[in-house]
Each structure stands twice: as C-alpha cells, then as structure tokens.
C-alpha cells in the first residue's frame, strides 16, 4: 500500500456564464483542423499549458492549431454558438498568465503557431503583411533581407510571435525611438468572437473614416478578437550606430545624462537602458561568457547602455565620444565609460542587458514588476520601492533595470540569500500592491509592456479609474457579448 496521501478528484469547471466543451464540440473542432492538429494527449499539450516561469499551469480538453484564418473563424463560430471559452496563444512567452488556460480545464486553447505566411511585401519595402504565427526574429530577418528594419526587439524575439506581441502591445528595446508594437502596425486582420472576419489589412498612413479599429485589438490580450495577420511598418536601417556603457554614481546622474543626451542628440537617441550593479552582477555570475564591463575597482551602483543611430553626416560616434561622454564626465555625471571598438564588443554589451531576466532565475525566487513613470520620477520610484521591499522582506535584493528613456522599469526583487523560496513568493501580492501604490502616487502605470492577463487583473480593478474600467467593460460586452474570448483576463 502506498504511503502517499490520497488526492481528491480533479474537477472540471467552465468559467462563469460559459459551458464546458462537449464531446461533440471537441469532435467538430478536431474535424476543422484535422486530427494531427487537435491535441488531447497530456504529453502533446504540455508546452501550451505552462507559463515559462512555471507560475501558471492550466488544463484543457483540447489544443487546436488552425492553419488558416478561415479555420480560426470556424472554431470561434462553433465555440460562440456553444458558449465555450477560448484562450488564444502565440509563442507562450507572456509574463502575466494571459496565454494560459485555467486550472479547472473548461476552456479550449487556440494556438496560432501554424499561421506563418508572408502574404505581401510593398514594392519599396515600406511595409509587409505577415500572419500571426511568425516570430519577431523571423520578421526582423525578413526585413533585414530587404535592407530594412522592423522596429520591435525583445529578448524573447526568437519565440514570441507577431500575433502575441500585438495582442499585448509589447515594448522592448526600440520604444524610445520608434514606439511600442502598436506604432508598427498599419492594418490588421481579426477574427471576432462570433467567427466574423474583419479584413482590415490596409497600408494607409492616413485614414480618417471613423474609429481606428485596429487600436481596439492591439493590446487587448485576445479578449476582443483574435489577430490573424498584420500589415507592419518597415523603416530604413541606420547607416551608423554608436554605443556607450556608462558607470554612474547614483540615479540622479542617470537622469542628468539622459537629459543631456536627449538635448544634444534629439531623435538620434535610440536606446537608453538603465541597470543596477546587482543586475549586472547576476548576469556576470550566471551567463557563460558574460563579464562585467568594468573592473571591480570601478564598480558603481548604476549603469547605462546608450545608443545613437544616424547617418555618417550626423556623426553619432563623434557625438557619443567627443561631446556627450566627454561633457558628462567633465561635469561629474559619469564615473567611467566603455566605448566599444568593434561590433563584437557592442554585441557583448547588449547581450549583457538582454540576459537579465533569464539570469535572475538563478538567484532564487523573483517578484517582478513591469512598471512605468515619467523618466524624471524614476529615481524617486526606485528609492521608494527599495524601501517597500526592505520593509516587507528584510534582506530582499532589488534587481532594477529597464528602459529609462521611456520610463519603463522592470523592478524585480530577488529573495534574500538563504530564505525559503515558497515563503518568499508567498509575499508576491503584498509586495506588488505596495510597489504599485508607489507607482500610482507618481502617476505611473502598473503594466508598461507585459499586459494585465491574470496576474494584474485585481490590481487593475483596484487602481484603474472607474470611468476607464466602465469603458473597457462596455467594449468587451459589445465585441464579445458571450464572454468566450480569453475569459477571466484583463477585465
């Protein structure tokens, strides 16, 4: 006889107001996509049901992988008629649980990974139309082959898909110069909750014929419709870039340098990334081949990775080396600087920044915040958040980094050395609420680029203006009256 305690039965429940998928519905959906793309075995479903950090693990009777917009439409029409919830999923890189079904197993998962066509390329390579399942890296590579650039760059770009980054309005490293994902979109194709298709794949830069519908769906996290294709802007590649890695004595210096660079370089400033010494140390400790840009005697509490882009006529390298860095050093705003002499050195500096989220896993539990304030409030935000972390969990180790230029800080908190992981993560809600209160007092946002999903739904209701919430709920009721699209997410 086993000594293990008996486990209770696993119950299956539909989200409130919805029905459970019946065997007949599952058979009908399987017939739409074909048995090869209707996944019911636990081993086949596993990668669709777990968030990459393991915070959310769901269940489903069926993962469907449609191969066309028409198949997506037929699936949604059937689920709408049956009042069954559908969870859309792209590359499963989301950080707030929006792409994972509930543990109660009453929803269908709809993966868009098979929608991978490049449908059209503008004759002058100013835009291209792609399906939702292409990864960001694939779109960037295709743009590069046209001597253009697609201006969304994220650490997860090899996995995250176009439909997902648009549904969440992802940010990344290019926001300062080019805006977030919504700023890269000219048109969308969207399947509505009842299976109707909105064919909005226009490439017009000016279209003033009523509401701009595409912006309803970008950032809606699959709660208003499912994006199946997009017409994306392409931009000219910079002819020259110049990078500097700066060591700073304090956060006020970061703001002073940013103000000076923005004043001098204007639109040539394409990146201004802030990172704490602890964040740099974490990467250096845990990522093979990574090393600190400065020797330990030059170690400072804060660092900035800055990039200027432009034409040779604008001389970005000259501006960085001979004007910006020199002037800031003379004024005492920076303690030291690394000016890479090769593309390899530049790539190594960017690799250091891009590895921070992944490297932090090795420090134990991490309570993460994707927050934004106006750049001038960043020093106060971090000081006050540090005080919150120390009060709630003495010995906690803040790991702050992010996009200083657009006010987006990833304020992550690693567990104290030697503390039990589960005990630390049990503080998540308490710590996040306190940090979010600081953000709200500074006029900021509790989600700068990751979205709301499941994780922040309660905090959105607590902190969002009631009129804004009412408007959001009205939109949801109008476009998804039966509530089948990503139920329980966002609103």
C-alpha positions as a printed NumPy array, in Angstrom:
array([[  0.   ,   0.   ,   0.   ],
       [  1.268,   3.475,  -0.879],
       [  2.204,   5.84 ,   1.935],
       [  1.3  ,   8.845,  -0.235],
       [ -1.828,  10.726,   0.841],
       [ -4.881,  10.192,  -1.31 ],
       [ -5.557,  13.028,  -3.712],
       [ -9.035,  14.391,  -4.332],
       [-10.605,  14.204,  -7.757],
       [ -9.606,  16.834, -10.321],
       [-12.746,  18.801, -11.117],
       [-13.512,  20.424, -14.443],
       [-15.427,  23.696, -14.448],
       [-16.335,  26.234, -17.092],
       [-15.691,  29.941, -16.465],
       [-18.697,  31.776, -15.053],
       [-21.502,  32.116, -17.597],
       [-19.921,  29.654, -20.021],
       [-20.38 ,  25.957, -20.781],
       [-17.98 ,  23.043, -20.774],
       [-16.806,  21.718, -24.16 ],
       [-18.893,  18.665, -25.058],
       [-17.533,  15.6  , -26.867],
       [-19.491,  16.687, -29.939],
       [-17.87 ,  20.144, -29.902],
       [-14.407,  18.65 , -29.431],
       [-15.044,  16.335, -32.384],
       [-16.268,  19.245, -34.517],
       [-13.236,  21.403, -33.705],
       [-10.914,  18.475, -34.369],
       [-12.514,  17.99 , -37.76 ],
       [-11.877,  21.656, -38.631],
       [ -8.121,  21.462, -38.051],
       [ -7.514,  17.745, -38.647],
       [ -6.584,  15.171, -36.036],
       [ -2.861,  15.98 , -36.287],
       [ -3.561,  19.493, -35.049],
       [ -6.158,  18.643, -32.405],
       [ -4.055,  17.809, -29.349],
       [ -5.65 ,  15.88 , -26.495],
       [ -2.811,  13.794, -25.065],
       [ -1.156,  15.385, -21.979],
       [  2.342,  14.974, -23.445],
       [  1.292,  16.795, -26.63 ],
       [ -0.42 ,  19.578, -24.703],
       [  2.255,  20.19 , -22.071],
       [  4.114,  23.063, -23.725],
       [  0.882,  25.002, -24.268],
       [ -0.25 ,  24.785, -20.65 ],
       [  2.714,  26.06 , -18.644],
       [  3.993,  29.609, -18.452],
       [  7.765,  29.623, -18.974],
       [  8.416,  30.632, -15.354],
       [  6.039,  27.94 , -14.054],
       [  3.814,  30.435, -12.233],
       [  0.699,  29.345, -14.153],
       [ -0.105,  25.781, -15.173],
       [ -3.519,  25.14 , -16.741],
       [ -5.604,  22.316, -18.178],
       [ -7.67 ,  21.937, -21.329],
       [ -9.563,  19.15 , -23.09 ],
       [ -8.207,  20.342, -26.44 ],
       [ -5.458,  22.413, -28.042],
       [ -6.39 ,  23.345, -31.619],
       [ -3.813,  24.593, -34.121],
       [ -5.677,  26.103, -37.083],
       [ -3.815,  26.524, -40.349],
       [ -5.729,  29.48 , -41.783],
       [ -7.827,  32.475, -40.84 ],
       [-10.852,  30.597, -42.147],
       [-10.225,  27.768, -39.69 ],
       [ -9.888,  30.26 , -36.829],
       [-13.23 ,  31.739, -37.849],
       [-14.952,  28.354, -37.914],
       [-13.534,  27.465, -34.492],
       [-14.746,  30.71 , -32.935],
       [-18.166,  30.444, -34.566],
       [-18.586,  26.957, -33.1  ],
       [-17.378,  27.976, -29.633],
       [-19.541,  31.106, -29.69 ],
       [-22.615,  29.034, -30.508],
       [-21.748,  26.566, -27.729],
       [-20.78 ,  29.294, -25.217],
       [-17.338,  27.738, -24.671],
       [-14.289,  29.771, -23.655],
       [-11.272,  30.078, -25.974],
       [ -7.748,  31.024, -24.874],
       [ -5.665,  32.353, -27.812],
       [ -1.941,  31.662, -27.64 ],
       [  1.084,  32.795, -29.611],
       [  4.623,  31.873, -28.583],
       [  3.715,  31.4  , -24.89 ],
       [  6.261,  33.974, -23.722],
       [  3.787,  36.157, -21.81 ],
       [  4.633,  37.082, -18.22 ],
       [  1.183,  37.757, -16.724],
       [ -0.613,  34.485, -17.451],
       [ -2.838,  35.808, -20.23 ],
       [ -1.984,  32.945, -22.579],
       [ -2.592,  30.075, -20.139],
       [ -5.991,  28.41 , -19.568],
       [ -7.353,  27.997, -16.078],
       [ -6.524,  25.039, -13.888],
       [-10.183,  23.972, -13.974],
       [ -9.841,  22.762, -17.563],
       [-13.021,  24.208, -19.07 ],
       [-11.532,  26.2  , -21.985],
       [-10.186,  25.431, -25.445],
       [ -6.645,  26.604, -26.268],
       [ -6.227,  28.032, -29.774],
       [ -2.597,  28.185, -30.896],
       [ -1.742,  30.46 , -33.823],
       [  1.676,  28.927, -34.467],
       [  0.723,  27.475, -37.883],
       [ -0.249,  30.866, -39.362],
       [  3.193,  31.586, -40.804],
       [  2.787,  33.077, -44.278],
       [  4.333,  36.306, -45.506],
       [  1.373,  37.462, -47.555],
       [  2.693,  40.605, -49.212],
       [  5.712,  42.92 , -49.423],
       [  5.415,  46.515, -50.577],
       [  7.342,  47.174, -53.792],
       [  9.508,  49.762, -51.996],
       [  9.781,  47.597, -48.843],
       [  7.999,  50.174, -46.714],
       [  5.709,  47.559, -45.193],
       [  4.923,  43.863, -45.272],
       [  1.894,  41.756, -44.399],
       [  2.501,  38.659, -42.285],
       [  0.437,  36.093, -40.439],
       [  0.278,  35.979, -36.669],
       [  2.423,  32.879, -36.09 ],
       [  5.706,  34.238, -37.44 ],
       [  8.198,  35.068, -34.705],
       [  9.545,  38.572, -34.259],
       [ 13.024,  37.285, -35.133],
       [ 11.721,  35.889, -38.432],
       [ 10.065,  39.187, -39.324],
       [ 13.203,  41.11 , -38.393],
       [ 15.313,  38.772, -40.532],
       [ 12.972,  39.194, -43.495],
       [ 13.054,  42.974, -43.094],
       [ 16.847,  42.83 , -42.967],
       [ 16.892,  40.888, -46.249],
       [ 15.036,  43.855, -47.758],
       [ 17.628,  46.251, -46.279],
       [ 15.007,  47.489, -43.824],
       [ 14.302,  47.044, -40.136],
       [ 11.241,  46.006, -38.168],
       [ 11.454,  48.056, -35.008],
       [ 10.386,  45.662, -32.278],
       [ 13.27 ,  43.993, -30.454],
       [ 12.841,  41.811, -27.363],
       [ 14.921,  39.239, -25.537],
       [ 12.264,  36.622, -26.432],
       [ 12.087,  37.547, -30.129],
       [ 13.148,  34.078, -31.249],
       [  9.995,  32.638, -29.659],
       [  7.37 ,  35.375, -29.308],
       [  5.023,  35.665, -32.257],
       [  3.635,  38.665, -34.122],
       [  0.06 ,  37.997, -33.046],
       [  1.116,  37.805, -29.412],
       [  3.221,  40.952, -29.369],
       [  0.397,  42.902, -30.989],
       [ -2.235,  41.427, -28.676],
       [ -0.136,  42.548, -25.697],
       [  1.277,  45.739, -27.28 ],
       [  4.793,  44.604, -26.4  ],
       [  7.549,  47.141, -25.898],
       [ 11.211,  46.16 , -25.899],
       [ 14.41 ,  47.955, -26.727],
       [ 13.219,  50.153, -29.619],
       [ 10.358,  52.   , -27.924],
       [ 12.323,  55.167, -27.182],
       [ 12.921,  55.85 , -30.873],
       [ 10.107,  54.02 , -32.639],
       [  7.287,  53.357, -30.176],
       [  5.7  ,  50.141, -28.932],
       [  4.158,  47.37 , -31.027],
       [  1.028,  49.381, -31.846],
       [  3.204,  52.018, -33.513],
       [  4.488,  49.43 , -36.009],
       [  1.017,  48.494, -37.333],
       [ -0.781,  49.86 , -40.374],
       [ -3.57 ,  47.285, -40.554],
       [ -4.925,  44.084, -39.029],
       [ -6.959,  41.047, -39.891],
       [ -9.027,  39.988, -36.879],
       [-11.489,  37.172, -36.225],
       [-14.294,  38.311, -33.942],
       [-15.864,  36.255, -31.17 ],
       [-18.738,  35.054, -33.349],
       [-16.451,  33.998, -36.204],
       [-16.821,  37.058, -38.42 ],
       [-13.59 ,  38.282, -40.016],
       [-12.609,  41.957, -40.064],
       [-10.392,  42.385, -43.171],
       [ -8.521,  45.487, -42.007],
       [ -5.153,  44.84 , -43.683],
       [ -4.775,  48.36 , -45.029],
       [ -1.417,  50.025, -45.591],
       [ -2.661,  53.61 , -45.445],
       [ -0.831,  56.064, -43.261],
       [ -3.859,  58.367, -43.238],
       [ -7.41 ,  57.032, -42.965],
       [ -9.815,  59.296, -41.12 ],
       [-13.051,  57.407, -41.81 ],
       [-14.234,  56.878, -38.259],
       [-12.895,  54.901, -35.316],
       [ -9.392,  53.456, -35.723],
       [-10.471,  49.89 , -35.064],
       [ -7.02 ,  48.327, -35.151],
       [ -6.125,  50.05 , -31.899],
       [ -9.021,  48.317, -30.152],
       [ -7.388,  44.958, -30.776],
       [ -3.722,  45.868, -30.25 ],
       [ -3.147,  45.479, -26.525],
       [ -6.49 ,  43.757, -25.867],
       [ -4.77 ,  40.428, -24.986],
       [ -7.16 ,  38.38 , -27.113],
       [-10.237,  39.473, -25.152],
       [-11.894,  41.385, -28.024],
       [-10.82 ,  39.395, -31.092],
       [ -8.024,  37.187, -32.397],
       [ -5.396,  38.815, -34.604],
       [ -4.547,  36.507, -37.51 ],
       [ -2.456,  38.815, -39.735],
       [ -0.954,  42.297, -39.705],
       [  0.472,  44.852, -42.083],
       [  3.644,  46.105, -40.408],
       [  5.752,  49.188, -40.953],
       [  9.35 ,  48.778, -42.073],
       [ 11.891,  51.536, -41.561],
       [ 15.222,  52.477, -43.065],
       [ 18.219,  50.877, -41.393],
       [ 20.594,  53.31 , -39.695],
       [ 23.85 ,  53.771, -41.556],
       [ 25.862,  54.179, -38.375],
       [ 25.375,  53.462, -34.69 ],
       [ 27.445,  54.35 , -31.669],
       [ 27.212,  52.75 , -28.236],
       [ 28.488,  53.662, -24.789],
       [ 28.319,  51.82 , -21.473],
       [ 28.391,  54.347, -18.628],
       [ 29.087,  53.899, -14.912],
       [ 27.063,  56.237, -12.678],
       [ 27.366,  57.124,  -9.013],
       [ 23.603,  57.487,  -8.456],
       [ 20.2  ,  57.646, -10.123],
       [ 20.213,  61.434, -10.326],
       [ 23.24 ,  61.095, -12.611],
       [ 21.211,  58.831, -14.902],
       [ 18.577,  61.486, -15.272],
       [ 21.184,  64.216, -15.818],
       [ 22.919,  62.198, -18.539],
       [ 19.619,  61.333, -20.209],
       [ 18.584,  64.98 , -20.308],
       [ 21.969,  65.963, -21.755],
       [ 21.916,  63.233, -24.408],
       [ 18.344,  63.977, -25.446],
       [ 19.144,  67.667, -25.756],
       [ 22.282,  67.021, -27.821],
       [ 21.24 ,  64.057, -29.967],
       [ 17.474,  64.512, -30.289],
       [ 15.906,  61.765, -32.433],
       [ 19.3  ,  60.098, -32.895],
       [ 18.969,  58.696, -29.366],
       [ 17.628,  55.181, -29.964],
       [ 18.308,  53.486, -26.614],
       [ 18.981,  54.486, -23.036],
       [ 18.916,  51.397, -20.824],
       [ 19.339,  51.578, -17.05 ],
       [ 20.616,  48.676, -14.956],
       [ 21.667,  48.295, -11.341],
       [ 25.016,  46.88 , -10.282],
       [ 23.189,  43.867,  -8.836],
       [ 21.516,  43.195, -12.197],
       [ 24.896,  43.292, -13.949],
       [ 26.435,  41.048, -11.283],
       [ 23.657,  38.48 , -11.727],
       [ 24.373,  38.173, -15.45 ],
       [ 28.128,  38.014, -14.899],
       [ 27.655,  35.231, -12.325],
       [ 25.261,  33.031, -14.237],
       [ 25.589,  33.592, -18.003],
       [ 28.519,  31.769, -19.627],
       [ 30.885,  34.17 , -21.346],
       [ 29.373,  37.284, -19.769],
       [ 31.645,  39.625, -17.884],
       [ 31.417,  42.982, -16.173],
       [ 32.399,  45.851, -18.489],
       [ 34.416,  47.478, -15.691],
       [ 36.972,  46.047, -13.307],
       [ 35.789,  45.819,  -9.707],
       [ 37.617,  48.972,  -8.538],
       [ 35.498,  50.989, -10.956],
       [ 32.246,  49.364,  -9.807],
       [ 29.388,  51.85 ,  -9.445],
       [ 25.792,  51.307,  -8.247],
       [ 24.177,  52.136, -11.611],
       [ 24.963,  51.719, -15.287],
       [ 23.508,  52.946, -18.563],
       [ 23.784,  51.402, -22.01 ],
       [ 23.246,  54.17 , -24.545],
       [ 22.933,  54.04 , -28.334],
       [ 22.787,  56.727, -31.002],
       [ 21.841,  55.966, -34.606],
       [ 22.005,  58.063, -37.743],
       [ 23.825,  58.759, -40.945],
       [ 27.577,  59.385, -41.158],
       [ 26.757,  63.024, -41.797],
       [ 25.249,  63.222, -38.313],
       [ 28.385,  61.637, -36.821],
       [ 26.807,  59.603, -33.991],
       [ 30.2  ,  58.206, -32.92 ],
       [ 31.636,  61.702, -32.683],
       [ 28.64 ,  62.853, -30.634],
       [ 28.969,  59.982, -28.191],
       [ 32.722,  60.135, -27.768],
       [ 33.663,  63.774, -28.115],
       [ 30.592,  65.644, -26.965],
       [ 28.234,  63.658, -24.765],
       [ 30.56 ,  61.397, -22.792],
       [ 33.291,  63.986, -22.558],
       [ 30.92 ,  66.72 , -21.365],
       [ 29.152,  64.458, -18.851],
       [ 32.475,  63.224, -17.475],
       [ 33.741,  66.763, -17.094],
       [ 30.551,  67.703, -15.254],
       [ 30.951,  64.729, -12.918],
       [ 27.775,  62.982, -14.106],
       [ 29.557,  59.767, -15.087],
       [ 32.309,  57.919, -13.242],
       [ 33.613,  55.864, -16.16 ],
       [ 32.68 ,  54.808, -19.678],
       [ 33.298,  51.95 , -22.1  ],
       [ 33.198,  52.87 , -25.794],
       [ 33.239,  49.611, -27.78 ],
       [ 35.749,  49.475, -30.601],
       [ 34.075,  46.692, -32.577],
       [ 30.709,  45.17 , -33.401],
       [ 31.631,  42.162, -31.27 ],
       [ 32.172,  44.382, -28.226],
       [ 28.889,  46.175, -28.909],
       [ 27.008,  42.876, -29.16 ],
       [ 28.562,  41.72 , -25.868],
       [ 27.265,  44.83 , -24.094],
       [ 23.754,  44.34 , -25.486],
       [ 23.862,  40.638, -24.607],
       [ 24.558,  41.654, -21.008],
       [ 21.404,  43.778, -20.923],
       [ 19.212,  41.24 , -22.726],
       [ 20.168,  38.356, -20.415],
       [ 18.988,  39.997, -17.197],
       [ 15.512,  38.475, -16.946],
       [ 16.745,  34.954, -17.651],
       [ 19.825,  35.213, -15.417],
       [ 17.795,  36.313, -12.403],
       [ 16.194,  32.859, -12.229],
       [ 19.446,  31.555, -10.757],
       [ 19.148,  33.831,  -7.716],
       [ 16.021,  32.029,  -6.475],
       [ 12.512,  33.418,  -6.294],
       [ 11.822,  36.728,  -8.001],
       [  8.837,  39.044,  -7.526],
       [  8.562,  41.006, -10.753],
       [  7.066,  44.388, -11.583],
       [  6.743,  45.848, -15.087],
       [  6.026,  49.483, -14.24 ],
       [  6.404,  52.916, -15.743],
       [  6.548,  56.53 , -14.627],
       [  7.724,  59.702, -16.304],
       [ 11.546,  59.471, -16.583],
       [ 12.024,  62.347, -14.156],
       [ 10.307,  60.27 , -11.449],
       [ 12.447,  57.143, -11.879],
       [ 14.942,  57.984,  -9.098],
       [ 12.112,  58.554,  -6.609],
       [ 10.272,  55.435,  -7.802],
       [ 13.279,  53.179,  -7.217],
       [ 14.185,  54.721,  -3.846],
       [ 10.64 ,  54.333,  -2.553],
       [ 10.24 ,  50.833,  -3.995],
       [ 13.53 ,  49.788,  -2.352],
       [ 12.139,  50.966,   0.985],
       [  8.941,  48.974,   0.385],
       [ 10.903,  45.808,  -0.437],
       [ 13.093,  46.163,   2.658],
       [ 10.066,  46.708,   4.905],
       [  8.072,  43.75 ,   3.591],
       [ 11.007,  41.36 ,   3.304],
       [ 14.229,  42.375,   5.094],
       [ 17.219,  41.209,   3.092],
       [ 15.338,  41.161,  -0.221],
       [ 17.566,  42.138,  -3.153],
       [ 16.058,  44.595,  -5.644],
       [ 17.136,  43.95 ,  -9.24 ],
       [ 16.09 ,  47.007, -11.224],
       [ 16.723,  47.504, -14.926],
       [ 14.833,  48.734, -17.931],
       [ 14.1  ,  51.365, -20.488],
       [ 14.911,  54.649, -18.725],
       [ 14.198,  56.731, -21.806],
       [ 10.524,  55.727, -21.944],
       [ 10.079,  55.434, -18.177],
       [  9.677,  51.633, -18.095],
       [ 11.494,  49.944, -15.206],
       [ 11.491,  46.208, -14.561],
       [ 11.58 ,  46.38 , -10.791],
       [ 12.274,  42.784,  -9.816],
       [ 13.032,  41.644,  -6.282],
       [ 15.16 ,  38.551,  -5.63 ],
       [ 14.681,  36.563,  -2.469],
       [ 17.105,  37.023,   0.43 ],
       [ 20.041,  34.631,   0.436],
       [ 19.057,  31.504,   2.339],
       [ 15.327,  32.273,   2.522],
       [ 12.821,  29.567,   1.613],
       [ 11.626,  30.069,  -1.954],
       [  7.96 ,  29.365,  -1.252],
       [  7.928,  31.659,   1.786],
       [  9.356,  34.476,  -0.312],
       [  6.939,  34.012,  -3.228],
       [  4.051,  33.991,  -0.751],
       [  4.806,  37.71 ,  -0.307],
       [  4.123,  38.419,  -4.02 ],
       [  0.696,  40.043,  -3.643],
       [  1.677,  42.096,  -0.608],
       [  4.882,  43.352,  -2.186],
       [  3.295,  44.077,  -5.569],
       [  0.393,  46.001,  -4.057],
       [  2.815,  48.193,  -2.088],
       [  5.049,  48.824,  -5.122],
       [  2.004,  49.556,  -7.279],
       [  0.791,  52.075,  -4.703],
       [  4.064,  53.954,  -5.138],
       [  3.636,  53.831,  -8.916],
       [  0.08 ,  55.167,  -8.674],
       [  1.152,  58.016,  -6.393],
       [  3.726,  59.02 ,  -9.022],
       [  1.14 ,  58.977, -11.807],
       [  2.55 ,  55.836, -13.419],
       [  1.305,  52.52 , -14.814],
       [  1.351,  49.067, -13.209],
       [  1.935,  47.486, -16.638],
       [  4.258,  49.184, -19.082],
       [  4.637,  46.437, -21.677],
       [  3.648,  42.977, -20.388],
       [ -0.112,  43.493, -20.102],
       [ -2.642,  42.557, -17.417],
       [ -3.523,  38.902, -18.056],
       [ -4.474,  37.046, -14.893],
       [ -1.725,  38.355, -12.66 ],
       [ -2.739,  42.018, -12.556],
       [ -6.491,  41.788, -13.082],
       [ -7.243,  42.512,  -9.423],
       [ -4.731,  45.35 ,  -9.293],
       [ -6.24 ,  46.898, -12.433],
       [ -9.667,  46.898, -10.8  ],
       [ -8.165,  48.4  ,  -7.636],
       [ -6.165,  51.174,  -9.251],
       [ -7.746,  51.992, -12.62 ],
       [-10.078,  54.969, -12.883],
       [-13.702,  53.71 , -12.617],
       [-14.731,  55.51 , -15.797],
       [-11.887,  53.848, -17.715],
       [-12.881,  50.445, -16.349],
       [-16.504,  51.004, -17.325],
       [-15.47 ,  51.924, -20.875],
       [-13.313,  48.808, -21.135],
       [-16.151,  46.605, -19.927],
       [-18.526,  48.213, -22.421],
       [-16.149,  47.412, -25.269],
       [-15.828,  43.823, -24.062],
       [-19.608,  43.418, -23.868],
       [-20.087,  44.893, -27.343],
       [-17.454,  42.804, -29.138],
       [-17.691,  39.597, -27.105],
       [-21.208,  39.54 , -25.624],
       [-20.984,  35.902, -24.534],
       [-17.557,  36.38 , -22.949],
       [-15.849,  33.464, -24.718],
       [-12.586,  35.238, -25.611],
       [ -9.844,  34.697, -23.021],
       [-12.326,  34.654, -20.129],
       [-11.138,  35.993, -16.805],
       [ -8.299,  38.008, -18.31 ],
       [ -7.842,  41.811, -18.186],
       [-11.436,  42.825, -17.208]])
